[in-house]
PDB file of C-alpha atoms and ligand atoms in Angstrom:
ATOM      1  CA  MET A  21      16.228 -26.524 -15.314  1.00  0.00           C
ATOM      2  CA  LYS A  22      13.715 -23.668 -15.686  1.00  0.00           C
ATOM      3  CA  ILE A  23      14.989 -20.624 -17.586  1.00  0.00           C
ATOM      4  CA  ILE A  24      15.126 -17.337 -15.639  1.00  0.00           C
ATOM      5  CA  LYS A  25      12.352 -15.140 -17.063  1.00  0.00           C
ATOM      6  CA  LEU A  26      12.453 -11.338 -17.135  1.00  0.00           C
ATOM      7  CA  ALA A  27       9.947 -11.112 -14.256  1.00  0.00           C
ATOM      8  CA  GLU A  28      12.208 -13.305 -12.148  1.00  0.00           C
ATOM      9  CA  ARG A  29      15.267 -11.226 -13.109  1.00  0.00           C
ATOM     10  CA  LYS A  30      13.469  -8.163 -11.729  1.00  0.00           C
ATOM     11  CA  LYS A  31      12.721 -10.001  -8.508  1.00  0.00           C
ATOM     12  CA  ILE A  32      16.361 -11.093  -8.212  1.00  0.00           C
ATOM     13  CA  ILE A  33      17.440  -7.455  -8.567  1.00  0.00           C
ATOM     14  CA  ARG A  34      14.854  -6.359  -5.961  1.00  0.00           C
ATOM     15  CA  ALA A  35      16.031  -9.070  -3.552  1.00  0.00           C
ATOM     16  CA  ALA A  36      19.648  -7.995  -4.102  1.00  0.00           C
ATOM     17  CA  GLU A  37      18.738  -4.341  -3.425  1.00  0.00           C
ATOM     18  CA  LEU A  38      16.979  -5.232  -0.186  1.00  0.00           C
ATOM     19  CA  LEU A  39      19.904  -7.305   1.026  1.00  0.00           C
ATOM     20  CA  TYR A  40      22.526  -4.818  -0.135  1.00  0.00           C
ATOM     21  CA  ASN A  41      20.815  -1.966   1.749  1.00  0.00           C
ATOM     22  CA  SER A  42      20.068  -4.012   4.868  1.00  0.00           C
ATOM     23  CA  LYS A  43      21.711  -3.648   8.274  1.00  0.00           C
ATOM     24  CA  ASN A  44      20.625  -6.857   9.974  1.00  0.00           C
ATOM     25  CA  ALA A  45      19.711  -9.386   7.308  1.00  0.00           C
ATOM     26  CA  ILE A  46      19.414 -13.050   8.268  1.00  0.00           C
ATOM     27  CA  ALA A  47      18.570 -16.239   6.393  1.00  0.00           C
ATOM     28  CA  LEU A  48      16.094 -18.936   7.382  1.00  0.00           C
ATOM     29  CA  THR A  49      16.638 -22.221   5.582  1.00  0.00           C
ATOM     30  CA  GLY A  50      14.884 -25.556   5.326  1.00  0.00           C
ATOM     31  CA  ALA A  51      15.273 -28.952   3.709  1.00  0.00           C
ATOM     32  CA  GLY A  52      14.718 -27.461   0.222  1.00  0.00           C
ATOM     33  CA  ILE A  53      18.153 -25.832   0.154  1.00  0.00           C
ATOM     34  CA  SER A  54      19.762 -29.262   0.496  1.00  0.00           C
ATOM     35  CA  THR A  55      17.759 -31.220  -2.105  1.00  0.00           C
ATOM     36  CA  GLU A  56      20.240 -30.139  -4.802  1.00  0.00           C
ATOM     37  CA  SER A  57      22.920 -31.817  -2.669  1.00  0.00           C
ATOM     38  CA  GLY A  58      20.989 -35.084  -3.001  1.00  0.00           C
ATOM     39  CA  ILE A  59      19.203 -35.020   0.389  1.00  0.00           C
ATOM     40  CA  PRO A  60      15.442 -35.485  -0.020  1.00  0.00           C
ATOM     41  CA  ASP A  61      13.154 -33.049   1.809  1.00  0.00           C
ATOM     42  CA  PHE A  62      10.139 -34.224   3.800  1.00  0.00           C
ATOM     43  CA  ARG A  63       7.037 -32.960   2.121  1.00  0.00           C
ATOM     44  CA  SER A  64       7.502 -32.588  -1.627  1.00  0.00           C
ATOM     45  CA  GLU A  65       6.622 -35.360  -4.146  1.00  0.00           C
ATOM     46  CA  SER A  66      10.019 -37.061  -3.749  1.00  0.00           C
ATOM     47  CA  GLY A  67      10.110 -36.255  -0.015  1.00  0.00           C
ATOM     48  CA  LEU A  68      10.825 -38.792   2.717  1.00  0.00           C
ATOM     49  CA  TRP A  69       7.303 -38.734   4.130  1.00  0.00           C
ATOM     50  CA  LYS A  70       5.960 -40.241   0.909  1.00  0.00           C
ATOM     51  CA  LYS A  71       7.990 -43.365   1.775  1.00  0.00           C
ATOM     52  CA  TYR A  72       8.112 -43.372   5.556  1.00  0.00           C
ATOM     53  CA  ASP A  73       5.342 -42.471   7.982  1.00  0.00           C
ATOM     54  CA  PRO A  74       6.601 -39.618  10.227  1.00  0.00           C
ATOM     55  CA  ASP A  75       4.330 -40.872  13.009  1.00  0.00           C
ATOM     56  CA  ILE A  76       6.312 -44.086  13.131  1.00  0.00           C
ATOM     57  CA  TYR A  77       9.793 -42.883  12.280  1.00  0.00           C
ATOM     58  CA  SER A  78      10.118 -39.338  13.464  1.00  0.00           C
ATOM     59  CA  ASN A  79       8.143 -39.142  16.624  1.00  0.00           C
ATOM     60  CA  ILE A  80       9.676 -39.214  20.086  1.00  0.00           C
ATOM     61  CA  ARG A  81       6.944 -41.527  21.420  1.00  0.00           C
ATOM     62  CA  SER A  82       7.698 -44.091  18.700  1.00  0.00           C
ATOM     63  CA  TYR A  83      11.407 -43.714  19.409  1.00  0.00           C
ATOM     64  CA  ILE A  84      10.875 -44.502  23.079  1.00  0.00           C
ATOM     65  CA  LYS A  85       8.651 -47.485  22.201  1.00  0.00           C
ATOM     66  CA  ASP A  86      11.025 -48.957  19.642  1.00  0.00           C
ATOM     67  CA  PRO A  87      14.376 -47.226  19.018  1.00  0.00           C
ATOM     68  CA  THR A  88      15.431 -50.115  16.757  1.00  0.00           C
ATOM     69  CA  LYS A  89      12.883 -49.096  14.114  1.00  0.00           C
ATOM     70  CA  PHE A  90      14.272 -45.548  14.134  1.00  0.00           C
ATOM     71  CA  TRP A  91      17.867 -46.770  13.805  1.00  0.00           C
ATOM     72  CA  LYS A  92      16.962 -49.059  10.897  1.00  0.00           C
ATOM     73  CA  LEU A  93      15.585 -46.063   9.002  1.00  0.00           C
ATOM     74  CA  ALA A  94      18.616 -43.969  10.045  1.00  0.00           C
ATOM     75  CA  GLU A  95      20.855 -46.693   8.577  1.00  0.00           C
ATOM     76  CA  LYS A  96      19.122 -46.209   5.197  1.00  0.00           C
ATOM     77  CA  ILE A  97      19.161 -42.406   5.213  1.00  0.00           C
ATOM     78  CA  ALA A  98      22.495 -41.705   6.934  1.00  0.00           C
ATOM     79  CA  PRO A  99      24.888 -42.552   4.060  1.00  0.00           C
ATOM     80  CA  THR A 100      23.153 -39.967   1.814  1.00  0.00           C
ATOM     81  CA  LEU A 101      23.355 -37.347   4.565  1.00  0.00           C
ATOM     82  CA  PHE A 102      26.963 -38.103   5.455  1.00  0.00           C
ATOM     83  CA  LYS A 103      28.292 -37.982   1.907  1.00  0.00           C
ATOM     84  CA  ALA A 104      26.348 -34.873   0.796  1.00  0.00           C
ATOM     85  CA  LYS A 105      28.326 -31.805  -0.225  1.00  0.00           C
ATOM     86  CA  PRO A 106      27.184 -28.165  -0.098  1.00  0.00           C
ATOM     87  CA  ASN A 107      25.622 -26.879  -3.306  1.00  0.00           C
ATOM     88  CA  ALA A 108      25.591 -23.450  -4.958  1.00  0.00           C
ATOM     89  CA  GLY A 109      22.763 -22.278  -2.635  1.00  0.00           C
ATOM     90  CA  HIS A 110      24.746 -23.018   0.550  1.00  0.00           C
ATOM     91  CA  ILE A 111      27.849 -21.412  -0.959  1.00  0.00           C
ATOM     92  CA  ALA A 112      25.900 -18.275  -1.954  1.00  0.00           C
ATOM     93  CA  LEU A 113      24.721 -17.834   1.658  1.00  0.00           C
ATOM     94  CA  SER A 114      28.240 -18.239   3.009  1.00  0.00           C
ATOM     95  CA  GLU A 115      29.411 -15.586   0.522  1.00  0.00           C
ATOM     96  CA  LEU A 116      26.706 -13.258   1.806  1.00  0.00           C
ATOM     97  CA  GLU A 117      28.031 -13.750   5.340  1.00  0.00           C
ATOM     98  CA  LYS A 118      31.607 -13.035   4.193  1.00  0.00           C
ATOM     99  CA  MET A 119      30.330  -9.843   2.536  1.00  0.00           C
ATOM    100  CA  ASN A 120      28.848  -8.918   5.952  1.00  0.00           C
ATOM    101  CA  ILE A 121      25.308  -8.878   4.524  1.00  0.00           C
ATOM    102  CA  ILE A 122      23.807 -11.966   6.154  1.00  0.00           C
ATOM    103  CA  LYS A 123      24.484 -11.811   9.904  1.00  0.00           C
ATOM    104  CA  ALA A 124      23.295 -15.330  10.709  1.00  0.00           C
ATOM    105  CA  ILE A 125      21.548 -18.397   9.316  1.00  0.00           C
ATOM    106  CA  ILE A 126      18.758 -20.079  11.228  1.00  0.00           C
ATOM    107  CA  THR A 127      18.387 -23.546   9.783  1.00  0.00           C
ATOM    108  CA  GLN A 128      15.933 -26.369  10.245  1.00  0.00           C
ATOM    109  CA  ASN A 129      18.425 -28.661   8.563  1.00  0.00           C
ATOM    110  CA  VAL A 130      20.435 -31.208  10.458  1.00  0.00           C
ATOM    111  CA  ASP A 131      22.961 -31.919   7.683  1.00  0.00           C
ATOM    112  CA  GLU A 132      25.679 -29.347   8.590  1.00  0.00           C
ATOM    113  CA  LEU A 133      26.003 -28.296   4.929  1.00  0.00           C
ATOM    114  CA  HIS A 134      25.932 -24.579   5.787  1.00  0.00           C
ATOM    115  CA  GLN A 135      29.008 -24.983   7.974  1.00  0.00           C
ATOM    116  CA  LYS A 136      30.658 -27.167   5.314  1.00  0.00           C
ATOM    117  CA  ALA A 137      30.037 -24.327   2.824  1.00  0.00           C
ATOM    118  CA  GLY A 138      31.890 -21.929   5.152  1.00  0.00           C
ATOM    119  CA  SER A 139      29.042 -20.236   7.055  1.00  0.00           C
ATOM    120  CA  VAL A 140      29.964 -19.507  10.667  1.00  0.00           C
ATOM    121  CA  MET A 141      26.934 -18.011  12.423  1.00  0.00           C
ATOM    122  CA  VAL A 142      24.580 -20.968  12.025  1.00  0.00           C
ATOM    123  CA  TYR A 143      21.803 -21.711  14.512  1.00  0.00           C
ATOM    124  CA  GLU A 144      20.537 -25.275  14.160  1.00  0.00           C
ATOM    125  CA  VAL A 145      17.043 -25.220  15.633  1.00  0.00           C
ATOM    126  CA  HIS A 146      16.364 -28.898  14.872  1.00  0.00           C
ATOM    127  CA  GLY A 147      19.731 -30.311  15.951  1.00  0.00           C
ATOM    128  CA  ASN A 148      22.505 -32.000  14.037  1.00  0.00           C
ATOM    129  CA  ILE A 149      22.880 -35.509  12.620  1.00  0.00           C
ATOM    130  CA  ASN A 150      26.587 -35.672  13.447  1.00  0.00           C
ATOM    131  CA  ARG A 151      26.171 -35.548  17.240  1.00  0.00           C
ATOM    132  CA  PHE A 152      24.531 -38.152  19.451  1.00  0.00           C
ATOM    133  CA  ASN A 153      23.259 -38.199  23.025  1.00  0.00           C
ATOM    134  CA  CYS A 154      22.474 -40.923  25.494  1.00  0.00           C
ATOM    135  CA  PHE A 155      18.756 -41.091  26.162  1.00  0.00           C
ATOM    136  CA  GLY A 156      19.489 -41.916  29.815  1.00  0.00           C
ATOM    137  CA  CYS A 157      22.453 -39.957  31.236  1.00  0.00           C
ATOM    138  CA  ARG A 158      22.709 -37.436  28.317  1.00  0.00           C
ATOM    139  CA  ALA A 159      26.394 -38.279  27.675  1.00  0.00           C
ATOM    140  CA  SER A 160      27.393 -37.068  24.237  1.00  0.00           C
ATOM    141  CA  TYR A 161      29.002 -39.097  21.464  1.00  0.00           C
ATOM    142  CA  THR A 162      30.554 -38.121  18.136  1.00  0.00           C
ATOM    143  CA  LYS A 163      29.541 -39.693  14.851  1.00  0.00           C
ATOM    144  CA  ASP A 164      32.848 -41.597  14.701  1.00  0.00           C
ATOM    145  CA  GLN A 165      32.354 -43.031  18.192  1.00  0.00           C
ATOM    146  CA  VAL A 166      28.859 -44.234  17.269  1.00  0.00           C
ATOM    147  CA  MET A 167      30.080 -45.692  13.956  1.00  0.00           C
ATOM    148  CA  ARG A 168      32.791 -47.628  15.825  1.00  0.00           C
ATOM    149  CA  LYS A 169      30.240 -48.899  18.360  1.00  0.00           C
ATOM    150  CA  LEU A 170      27.862 -50.061  15.625  1.00  0.00           C
ATOM    151  CA  LYS A 171      30.680 -51.887  13.835  1.00  0.00           C
ATOM    152  CA  LYS A 172      31.798 -53.599  17.039  1.00  0.00           C
ATOM    153  CA  GLU A 173      28.445 -54.317  18.677  1.00  0.00           C
ATOM    154  CA  LYS A 174      26.497 -55.114  15.475  1.00  0.00           C
ATOM    155  CA  GLN A 175      23.166 -54.263  17.093  1.00  0.00           C
ATOM    156  CA  TYR A 176      20.516 -51.518  17.105  1.00  0.00           C
ATOM    157  CA  PRO A 177      20.168 -49.263  18.972  1.00  0.00           C
ATOM    158  CA  PRO A 178      23.759 -48.532  20.027  1.00  0.00           C
ATOM    159  CA  LEU A 179      23.854 -48.363  23.843  1.00  0.00           C
ATOM    160  CA  CYS A 180      25.561 -45.880  26.143  1.00  0.00           C
ATOM    161  CA  ASP A 181      28.902 -47.064  27.598  1.00  0.00           C
ATOM    162  CA  ILE A 182      28.045 -45.459  30.943  1.00  0.00           C
ATOM    163  CA  CYS A 183      24.392 -46.323  31.603  1.00  0.00           C
ATOM    164  CA  ALA A 184      23.419 -48.717  28.763  1.00  0.00           C
ATOM    165  CA  ALA A 185      20.457 -46.561  27.632  1.00  0.00           C
ATOM    166  CA  PRO A 186      19.924 -46.213  23.851  1.00  0.00           C
ATOM    167  CA  LEU A 187      21.758 -43.446  21.982  1.00  0.00           C
ATOM    168  CA  LYS A 188      19.891 -40.999  19.781  1.00  0.00           C
ATOM    169  CA  PRO A 189      21.136 -38.548  17.141  1.00  0.00           C
ATOM    170  CA  SER A 190      20.747 -34.996  18.458  1.00  0.00           C
ATOM    171  CA  VAL A 191      17.985 -34.240  15.958  1.00  0.00           C
ATOM    172  CA  VAL A 192      14.684 -32.915  17.262  1.00  0.00           C
ATOM    173  CA  LEU A 193      11.869 -35.420  16.701  1.00  0.00           C
ATOM    174  CA  PHE A 194       8.178 -34.502  16.614  1.00  0.00           C
ATOM    175  CA  GLY A 195       6.985 -34.217  20.204  1.00  0.00           C
ATOM    176  CA  GLU A 196      10.403 -33.090  21.485  1.00  0.00           C
ATOM    177  CA  SER A 197      11.137 -29.541  22.523  1.00  0.00           C
ATOM    178  CA  LEU A 198      13.552 -27.392  20.555  1.00  0.00           C
ATOM    179  CA  PRO A 199      16.967 -26.431  21.964  1.00  0.00           C
ATOM    180  CA  THR A 200      16.307 -23.431  24.226  1.00  0.00           C
ATOM    181  CA  PHE A 201      19.353 -21.339  23.324  1.00  0.00           C
ATOM    182  CA  GLU A 202      18.841 -21.702  19.576  1.00  0.00           C
ATOM    183  CA  ILE A 203      15.153 -20.909  19.706  1.00  0.00           C
ATOM    184  CA  TYR A 204      15.562 -17.765  21.871  1.00  0.00           C
ATOM    185  CA  GLN A 205      18.469 -16.627  19.748  1.00  0.00           C
ATOM    186  CA  SER A 206      16.434 -17.163  16.536  1.00  0.00           C
ATOM    187  CA  GLN A 207      13.507 -15.191  17.906  1.00  0.00           C
ATOM    188  CA  ALA A 208      15.818 -12.315  18.846  1.00  0.00           C
ATOM    189  CA  LEU A 209      17.496 -12.404  15.423  1.00  0.00           C
ATOM    190  CA  ALA A 210      14.143 -12.509  13.627  1.00  0.00           C
ATOM    191  CA  GLN A 211      12.888  -9.522  15.644  1.00  0.00           C
ATOM    192  CA  LYS A 212      16.008  -7.526  14.874  1.00  0.00           C
ATOM    193  CA  ALA A 213      16.118  -8.463  11.181  1.00  0.00           C
ATOM    194  CA  ASP A 214      15.293  -5.777   8.646  1.00  0.00           C
ATOM    195  CA  VAL A 215      15.408  -8.460   5.942  1.00  0.00           C
ATOM    196  CA  MET A 216      14.806 -12.192   6.292  1.00  0.00           C
ATOM    197  CA  LEU A 217      15.799 -14.348   3.325  1.00  0.00           C
ATOM    198  CA  ILE A 218      13.809 -17.589   3.485  1.00  0.00           C
ATOM    199  CA  ALA A 219      15.256 -20.352   1.317  1.00  0.00           C
ATOM    200  CA  GLY A 220      13.896 -23.844   0.724  1.00  0.00           C
ATOM    201  CA  SER A 221      11.297 -24.145   3.449  1.00  0.00           C
ATOM    202  CA  SER A 222       7.628 -25.071   3.165  1.00  0.00           C
ATOM    203  CA  LEU A 223       7.123 -22.955   6.339  1.00  0.00           C
ATOM    204  CA  SER A 224       4.869 -25.610   7.737  1.00  0.00           C
ATOM    205  CA  VAL A 225       6.790 -26.783  10.802  1.00  0.00           C
ATOM    206  CA  ALA A 226       6.079 -24.860  14.018  1.00  0.00           C
ATOM    207  CA  PRO A 227       7.534 -22.988  15.782  1.00  0.00           C
ATOM    208  CA  VAL A 228      10.093 -22.142  13.070  1.00  0.00           C
ATOM    209  CA  CYS A 229       7.387 -21.229  10.554  1.00  0.00           C
ATOM    210  CA  ASN A 230       6.383 -18.405  12.925  1.00  0.00           C
ATOM    211  CA  LEU A 231       9.829 -16.754  13.019  1.00  0.00           C
ATOM    212  CA  PRO A 232       9.139 -14.594   9.918  1.00  0.00           C
ATOM    213  CA  LEU A 233       6.145 -13.135  11.800  1.00  0.00           C
ATOM    214  CA  TYR A 234       8.554 -11.572  14.338  1.00  0.00           C
ATOM    215  CA  THR A 235      10.356  -9.894  11.424  1.00  0.00           C
ATOM    216  CA  LEU A 236       7.096  -8.667   9.875  1.00  0.00           C
ATOM    217  CA  GLN A 237       5.872  -7.332  13.231  1.00  0.00           C
ATOM    218  CA  GLU A 238       8.963  -5.114  13.455  1.00  0.00           C
ATOM    219  CA  ARG A 239       8.462  -3.953   9.836  1.00  0.00           C
ATOM    220  CA  GLY A 240      11.237  -6.149   8.465  1.00  0.00           C
ATOM    221  CA  LYS A 241      10.881  -7.490   4.926  1.00  0.00           C
ATOM    222  CA  LEU A 242      10.741 -11.065   3.699  1.00  0.00           C
ATOM    223  CA  ILE A 243      12.360 -12.530   0.598  1.00  0.00           C
ATOM    224  CA  ILE A 244      11.143 -16.066  -0.137  1.00  0.00           C
ATOM    225  CA  VAL A 245      12.964 -18.414  -2.515  1.00  0.00           C
ATOM    226  CA  ASN A 246      11.097 -21.717  -2.641  1.00  0.00           C
ATOM    227  CA  ASP A 247       9.931 -23.810  -5.554  1.00  0.00           C
ATOM    228  CA  GLU A 248       6.353 -23.958  -4.265  1.00  0.00           C
ATOM    229  CA  PRO A 249       4.084 -21.417  -2.529  1.00  0.00           C
ATOM    230  CA  THR A 250       4.163 -20.877   1.237  1.00  0.00           C
ATOM    231  CA  TYR A 251       1.594 -19.369   3.610  1.00  0.00           C
ATOM    232  CA  LEU A 252       3.642 -16.149   3.778  1.00  0.00           C
ATOM    233  CA  ASP A 253       3.992 -15.478   0.026  1.00  0.00           C
ATOM    234  CA  GLU A 254       1.339 -12.767   0.169  1.00  0.00           C
ATOM    235  CA  ARG A 255       3.145 -10.915   2.936  1.00  0.00           C
ATOM    236  CA  ALA A 256       6.619 -11.110   1.382  1.00  0.00           C
ATOM    237  CA  GLU A 257       8.332  -8.289  -0.482  1.00  0.00           C
ATOM    238  CA  VAL A 258       9.864 -10.699  -3.008  1.00  0.00           C
ATOM    239  CA  VAL A 259       8.758 -14.269  -3.814  1.00  0.00           C
ATOM    240  CA  ILE A 260      10.695 -16.408  -6.291  1.00  0.00           C
ATOM    241  CA  HIS A 261       9.350 -19.877  -7.061  1.00  0.00           C
ATOM    242  CA  HIS A 262      12.499 -21.488  -8.311  1.00  0.00           C
ATOM    243  CA  LYS A 263      15.491 -23.588  -7.194  1.00  0.00           C
ATOM    244  CA  THR A 264      17.620 -22.090  -4.423  1.00  0.00           C
ATOM    245  CA  GLY A 265      20.796 -23.421  -6.090  1.00  0.00           C
ATOM    246  CA  LYS A 266      19.978 -21.332  -9.136  1.00  0.00           C
ATOM    247  CA  ILE A 267      18.558 -18.145  -7.584  1.00  0.00           C
ATOM    248  CA  LEU A 268      20.785 -17.514  -4.541  1.00  0.00           C
ATOM    249  CA  PRO A 269      24.010 -17.322  -6.617  1.00  0.00           C
ATOM    250  CA  LEU A 270      22.258 -14.909  -9.003  1.00  0.00           C
ATOM    251  CA  ILE A 271      21.298 -12.681  -6.059  1.00  0.00           C
ATOM    252  CA  VAL A 272      24.937 -12.726  -4.877  1.00  0.00           C
ATOM    253  CA  GLU A 273      26.138 -11.891  -8.399  1.00  0.00           C
ATOM    254  CA  GLU A 274      23.754  -8.927  -8.492  1.00  0.00           C
ATOM    255  CA  ILE A 275      24.908  -7.675  -5.070  1.00  0.00           C
ATOM    256  CA  LYS A 276      28.537  -7.878  -6.227  1.00  0.00           C
ATOM    257  CA  ARG A 277      27.604  -5.818  -9.289  1.00  0.00           C
ATOM    258  CA  MET A 278      25.894  -3.185  -7.077  1.00  0.00           C
ATOM    259  CA  LYS A 279      28.891  -3.113  -4.746  1.00  0.00           C
ATOM    260  CA  SER A 280      31.450  -2.623  -7.517  1.00  0.00           C
ATOM    261  CA  GLU A 281      29.244   0.044  -9.149  1.00  0.00           C
ATOM    262  CA  SER A 282      29.018   2.022  -5.916  1.00  0.00           C
ATOM    263  CA  GLU A 283      32.771   1.594  -5.289  1.00  0.00           C
ATOM    264  CA  SER A 284      33.640   2.889  -8.766  1.00  0.00           C
ATOM    265  CA  GLU A 285      31.203   5.810  -8.289  1.00  0.00           C
ATOM    266  CA  SER A 286      32.843   6.778  -5.006  1.00  0.00           C
ATOM    267  CA  THR A 287      36.346   6.730  -6.528  1.00  0.00           C
ATOM    268  CA  SER A 288      35.399   8.737  -9.652  1.00  0.00           C
TER     269      SER A 288
HETATM  270  N1  LIG B   7      18.653 -31.605   4.805  1.00  0.00           N
HETATM  271  C1  LIG B   7      18.139 -31.791   6.015  1.00  0.00           C
HETATM  272  O1  LIG B   7      18.786 -31.569   7.030  1.00  0.00           O
HETATM  273  C2  LIG B   7      16.693 -32.218   6.109  1.00  0.00           C
HETATM  274  C3  LIG B   7      16.140 -33.080   5.160  1.00  0.00           C
HETATM  275  C4  LIG B   7      14.785 -33.462   5.327  1.00  0.00           C
HETATM  276  C5  LIG B   7      14.035 -32.949   6.368  1.00  0.00           C
HETATM  277  N2  LIG B   7      14.628 -32.096   7.258  1.00  0.00           N
HETATM  278  C6  LIG B   7      13.743 -31.551   8.312  1.00  0.00           C
HETATM  279  O2  LIG B   7      12.551 -31.152   7.607  1.00  0.00           O
HETATM  280  C7  LIG B   7      11.705 -30.464   8.459  1.00  0.00           C
HETATM  281  C8  LIG B   7      10.665 -29.779   7.586  1.00  0.00           C
HETATM  282  O3  LIG B   7      10.722 -28.438   7.354  1.00  0.00           O
HETATM  283  P1  LIG B   7      11.356 -27.758   6.054  1.00  0.00           P
HETATM  284  O4  LIG B   7      10.552 -26.550   5.777  1.00  0.00           O
HETATM  285  O5  LIG B   7      12.811 -27.668   6.322  1.00  0.00           O
HETATM  286  O6  LIG B   7      11.203 -28.823   4.890  1.00  0.00           O
HETATM  287  P2  LIG B   7       9.935 -29.221   4.016  1.00  0.00           P
HETATM  288  O7  LIG B   7      10.263 -30.587   3.447  1.00  0.00           O
HETATM  289  O8  LIG B   7       8.680 -29.054   4.769  1.00  0.00           O
HETATM  290  O9  LIG B   7       9.934 -28.128   2.840  1.00  0.00           O
HETATM  291  C9  LIG B   7      10.930 -28.038   1.872  1.00  0.00           C
HETATM  292  C10 LIG B   7      10.459 -27.016   0.841  1.00  0.00           C
HETATM  293  O10 LIG B   7      11.495 -26.775  -0.072  1.00  0.00           O
HETATM  294  C11 LIG B   7      10.990 -26.822  -1.397  1.00  0.00           C
HETATM  295  N3  LIG B   7      12.135 -27.234  -2.217  1.00  0.00           N
HETATM  296  C12 LIG B   7      12.654 -28.477  -2.397  1.00  0.00           C
HETATM  297  N4  LIG B   7      13.778 -28.408  -3.149  1.00  0.00           N
HETATM  298  C13 LIG B   7      13.946 -27.093  -3.459  1.00  0.00           C
HETATM  299  C14 LIG B   7      14.929 -26.376  -4.201  1.00  0.00           C
HETATM  300  N5  LIG B   7      15.979 -26.998  -4.754  1.00  0.00           N
HETATM  301  N6  LIG B   7      14.800 -25.028  -4.330  1.00  0.00           N
HETATM  302  C15 LIG B   7      13.742 -24.376  -3.757  1.00  0.00           C
HETATM  303  N7  LIG B   7      12.790 -24.999  -3.038  1.00  0.00           N
HETATM  304  C16 LIG B   7      12.907 -26.345  -2.879  1.00  0.00           C
HETATM  305  C17 LIG B   7       9.850 -27.794  -1.362  1.00  0.00           C
HETATM  306  O11 LIG B   7       8.937 -27.542  -2.409  1.00  0.00           O
HETATM  307  C18 LIG B   7       9.250 -27.487   0.017  1.00  0.00           C
HETATM  308  O12 LIG B   7       8.298 -26.450  -0.050  1.00  0.00           O
HETATM  309  C19 LIG B   7      12.644 -29.699   9.270  1.00  0.00           C
HETATM  310  O13 LIG B   7      12.314 -29.983  10.579  1.00  0.00           O
HETATM  311  C20 LIG B   7      14.045 -30.307   9.007  1.00  0.00           C
HETATM  312  O14 LIG B   7      14.655 -30.596  10.236  1.00  0.00           O
HETATM  313  C21 LIG B   7      15.926 -31.710   7.139  1.00  0.00           C
HETATM  314 ZN1  LIG B   8      24.115 -42.949  29.296  1.00  0.00          ZN
END
């Protein structure tokens, strides 16, 4: 683990100040916030795309052509996703919501770890791995129902009980459109945000990578915590190239210090 240098300390304090003084701060998270929970991201050196071609495995056209291939990959990845637990980064964001600093999280993640960490206002713009839909009649299925079907039927893909079309996890594949409510809501939140805390995203997947531009247009400020550079580093107020699981709790600690200082000032 990298040691926190003085320059980074200063940035942590600056990030804490921005968040502490904000009125409508939101967080935007990506796969990077969950790597410390054991879920690989897509694009870094140990990312999933180094092993599996997204054109074959994560594209709606390929899914339609051969859903079995998709389900075979899902079988390999799912146990890691299902058993993952929130890490210090997820917990820090839920604390920020409880402190009424972060008003919502927009996440590209499908792993539900924000909710498991206690966050409530979570907008999942790329869907959720724990819900499934029929590709024909759109009937919805829970994870447990699908698990039971797979155990009983012993075949891929699991088929809908009503219309016999293949089931699909409610995750957004390349070539599919994003859920309308979540995307409009995220745009509105980004526009209204005076501070956007971006954590663990390469900011390379559209349209989500454009959300910070709405915040910048309205003179909101960006804080980026990511272990590699992003295209918006130059336009951000604070950029910390480090692990989210390390930095986000330090930001929370600093905000708590500011809060207790101002409380003791007001009582003295
Ligand atoms: N956990 C999940 O739900 C999960 C996992 C893999 C991919 N995805 C999908 O990945 C797509 C790609 O976009 P993205 O931007 O979310 O992911 P991405 O893979 O494009 O980028 C992740 C970024 O996080 C950085 N990173 C990795 N671990 C980090 C850590 N501990 N601390 C700080 N930075 C870290 C990487 O360097 C990279 O820049 C999304 O559509 C999302 O749905 C989700
Ligand atoms: Zn159906």
